[in-house]
Amino acid sequence: MINISPDKSMATPHYIQIAKNIRAFINNSDIDAGEALPSERELCQKTGVSRVTIRKALDVLVADRVVERKHGAGTFVLPRIEHLGSSLKGFTGNAHIKGHNPQAIWIVKAYGTPTTEEAAILQISVKDKVVRLGRVRQFENQPVAIEHAVIAARLLPDIEDIKESLYQALEIKGNRPVKGTQKVRASLASPTEAALLSVEEFSEVLRIERRSFLQDDTPVELTRSAYRGDRYDILMNLETNQLS
């Protein structure tokens, strides 16, 4: 196990430092979901801090759904959230497939007009009406992503009829997308994003831009999201014709 001891010259509380270091160990190691962390006694020996401090550090990780405690057995690593990058499913659909309970905190749900870039991507006029949807997506009451979507208003029902799933709302008017593209890149969270995701400033995030289309290639959505890098994995299905 890497050195998880706190830097005693820092003002940051020791338990916060240790929680951060254990999280880094889990993210950067080959430790699998379901594996046990060292016991509290072992962690005390490795870090030179009290058991109370270790318990507070583990409390942080339990609250963030990184680990779970099993009474009398120890502390175990929880599985990361996985998204099948080759599947055209929305956040809600992917969550249900994986057995998660998705929630959303709305930031914005409003009508507006597109920027020049958005109009070009959606193939509409800058004078056309669009729906802007912004929300923090959650699993088990923990924020995992910030999602901003722009859709031509004519493709959607009334804005008040848009509930948990964007794709279900599109389906009401027969405009559920059937194909799309998705671009993923690594980045760092801005101060605002960090606050919304409950992570430290400049933490790693995955930025995902999705463009989806109807069967006749009519653009449906432009969605740009920032996912917590410590809680989210992108999986890809590979076929033999994709491999050289």
PDB file of N, CA, C and O in Angstrom, residues 30-31 38 45 48-49 58 61 67 81 83 152 156 162 165 169 176 188 226 228 230 234-235:
ATOM      1  N   ASP A  30      -4.571  -1.793  -8.424  1.00  0.00           N
ATOM      2  CA  ASP A  30      -5.336  -2.882  -9.027  1.00  0.00           C
ATOM      3  C   ASP A  30      -6.317  -3.505  -8.047  1.00  0.00           C
ATOM      4  O   ASP A  30      -6.804  -4.604  -8.269  1.00  0.00           O
ATOM      5  N   ILE A  31      -6.590  -2.813  -6.962  1.00  0.00           N
ATOM      6  CA  ILE A  31      -7.526  -3.349  -5.977  1.00  0.00           C
ATOM      7  C   ILE A  31      -8.915  -3.434  -6.591  1.00  0.00           C
ATOM      8  O   ILE A  31      -9.373  -2.522  -7.277  1.00  0.00           O
ATOM      9  N   PRO A  38      -6.867  -2.619   4.653  1.00  0.00           N
ATOM     10  CA  PRO A  38      -6.235  -3.042   5.916  1.00  0.00           C
ATOM     11  C   PRO A  38      -7.115  -2.664   7.109  1.00  0.00           C
ATOM     12  O   PRO A  38      -7.913  -1.739   7.041  1.00  0.00           O
ATOM     13  N   GLN A  45      -1.087   1.902  12.473  1.00  0.00           N
ATOM     14  CA  GLN A  45       0.353   1.644  12.471  1.00  0.00           C
ATOM     15  C   GLN A  45       1.031   2.279  11.256  1.00  0.00           C
ATOM     16  O   GLN A  45       2.144   2.802  11.348  1.00  0.00           O
ATOM     17  N   GLY A  48       0.535   6.381  11.903  1.00  0.00           N
ATOM     18  CA  GLY A  48       0.957   6.992  13.156  1.00  0.00           C
ATOM     19  C   GLY A  48      -0.091   7.898  13.781  1.00  0.00           C
ATOM     20  O   GLY A  48       0.247   8.782  14.580  1.00  0.00           O
ATOM     21  N   VAL A  49      -1.350   7.690  13.424  1.00  0.00           N
ATOM     22  CA  VAL A  49      -2.426   8.499  14.009  1.00  0.00           C
ATOM     23  C   VAL A  49      -3.327   7.603  14.842  1.00  0.00           C
ATOM     24  O   VAL A  49      -3.222   6.378  14.826  1.00  0.00           O
ATOM     25  N   LEU A  58     -12.289   7.013   7.375  1.00  0.00           N
ATOM     26  CA  LEU A  58     -13.134   6.000   6.734  1.00  0.00           C
ATOM     27  C   LEU A  58     -14.589   6.448   6.658  1.00  0.00           C
ATOM     28  O   LEU A  58     -15.292   6.111   5.703  1.00  0.00           O
ATOM     29  N   LEU A  61     -15.058   8.290   3.468  1.00  0.00           N
ATOM     30  CA  LEU A  61     -15.115   7.400   2.304  1.00  0.00           C
ATOM     31  C   LEU A  61     -16.412   6.607   2.271  1.00  0.00           C
ATOM     32  O   LEU A  61     -16.939   6.320   1.183  1.00  0.00           O
ATOM     33  N   VAL A  67     -16.202   3.168  -0.071  1.00  0.00           N
ATOM     34  CA  VAL A  67     -16.051   1.914   0.673  1.00  0.00           C
ATOM     35  C   VAL A  67     -17.322   1.690   1.486  1.00  0.00           C
ATOM     36  O   VAL A  67     -18.148   2.587   1.654  1.00  0.00           O
ATOM     37  N   ILE A  81     -18.825   3.295 -10.589  1.00  0.00           N
ATOM     38  CA  ILE A  81     -19.954   3.400 -11.515  1.00  0.00           C
ATOM     39  C   ILE A  81     -19.427   3.206 -12.921  1.00  0.00           C
ATOM     40  O   ILE A  81     -18.437   3.830 -13.326  1.00  0.00           O
ATOM     41  N   HIS A  83     -20.146   3.026 -17.158  1.00  0.00           N
ATOM     42  CA  HIS A  83     -21.005   3.464 -18.254  1.00  0.00           C
ATOM     43  C   HIS A  83     -20.512   2.811 -19.532  1.00  0.00           C
ATOM     44  O   HIS A  83     -19.322   2.878 -19.854  1.00  0.00           O
ATOM     45  N   ALA A 152     -33.586  21.172 -29.501  1.00  0.00           N
ATOM     46  CA  ALA A 152     -34.593  21.987 -30.185  1.00  0.00           C
ATOM     47  C   ALA A 152     -35.949  21.768 -29.518  1.00  0.00           C
ATOM     48  O   ALA A 152     -36.384  20.626 -29.331  1.00  0.00           O
ATOM     49  N   LEU A 156     -39.470  18.252 -28.182  1.00  0.00           N
ATOM     50  CA  LEU A 156     -39.832  17.867 -26.817  1.00  0.00           C
ATOM     51  C   LEU A 156     -41.268  18.250 -26.493  1.00  0.00           C
ATOM     52  O   LEU A 156     -41.827  19.188 -27.080  1.00  0.00           O
ATOM     53  N   ILE A 162     -40.985  17.252 -18.675  1.00  0.00           N
ATOM     54  CA  ILE A 162     -39.646  16.651 -18.646  1.00  0.00           C
ATOM     55  C   ILE A 162     -39.313  16.331 -17.196  1.00  0.00           C
ATOM     56  O   ILE A 162     -39.143  17.224 -16.371  1.00  0.00           O
ATOM     57  N   SER A 165     -35.977  11.470 -16.971  1.00  0.00           N
ATOM     58  CA  SER A 165     -35.251  11.006 -18.147  1.00  0.00           C
ATOM     59  C   SER A 165     -35.533  11.887 -19.359  1.00  0.00           C
ATOM     60  O   SER A 165     -36.681  12.036 -19.784  1.00  0.00           O
ATOM     61  N   ALA A 169     -38.713  11.730 -22.275  1.00  0.00           N
ATOM     62  CA  ALA A 169     -39.448  12.919 -22.717  1.00  0.00           C
ATOM     63  C   ALA A 169     -39.422  13.023 -24.239  1.00  0.00           C
ATOM     64  O   ALA A 169     -40.434  13.355 -24.868  1.00  0.00           O
ATOM     65  N   ARG A 176     -37.114   9.953 -29.868  1.00  0.00           N
ATOM     66  CA  ARG A 176     -36.011   9.318 -29.150  1.00  0.00           C
ATOM     67  C   ARG A 176     -34.882   9.032 -30.133  1.00  0.00           C
ATOM     68  O   ARG A 176     -35.099   8.423 -31.181  1.00  0.00           O
ATOM     69  N   LEU A 188      -9.879  18.849 -15.524  1.00  0.00           N
ATOM     70  CA  LEU A 188      -9.893  19.165 -14.100  1.00  0.00           C
ATOM     71  C   LEU A 188     -11.140  19.972 -13.772  1.00  0.00           C
ATOM     72  O   LEU A 188     -11.580  20.808 -14.570  1.00  0.00           O
ATOM     73  N   ALA A 226     -19.774  16.690 -17.089  1.00  0.00           N
ATOM     74  CA  ALA A 226     -18.528  16.495 -16.346  1.00  0.00           C
ATOM     75  C   ALA A 226     -18.785  15.438 -15.283  1.00  0.00           C
ATOM     76  O   ALA A 226     -19.644  15.629 -14.410  1.00  0.00           O
ATOM     77  N   ARG A 228     -17.334  12.772 -12.251  1.00  0.00           N
ATOM     78  CA  ARG A 228     -16.261  12.591 -11.278  1.00  0.00           C
ATOM     79  C   ARG A 228     -15.328  11.468 -11.723  1.00  0.00           C
ATOM     80  O   ARG A 228     -15.764  10.337 -11.937  1.00  0.00           O
ATOM     81  N   ASP A 230     -13.137   9.986  -9.978  1.00  0.00           N
ATOM     82  CA  ASP A 230     -12.889   8.985  -8.938  1.00  0.00           C
ATOM     83  C   ASP A 230     -14.047   8.026  -8.755  1.00  0.00           C
ATOM     84  O   ASP A 230     -13.957   7.089  -7.970  1.00  0.00           O
ATOM     85  N   ILE A 234     -15.589   4.523 -17.995  1.00  0.00           N
ATOM     86  CA  ILE A 234     -16.189   4.345 -19.311  1.00  0.00           C
ATOM     87  C   ILE A 234     -15.739   2.992 -19.857  1.00  0.00           C
ATOM     88  O   ILE A 234     -14.541   2.719 -19.948  1.00  0.00           O
ATOM     89  N   LEU A 235     -16.696   2.143 -20.201  1.00  0.00           N
ATOM     90  CA  LEU A 235     -16.395   0.839 -20.778  1.00  0.00           C
ATOM     91  C   LEU A 235     -16.742   0.850 -22.258  1.00  0.00           C
ATOM     92  O   LEU A 235     -17.710   1.468 -22.683  1.00  0.00           O
TER      93      LEU A 235
END
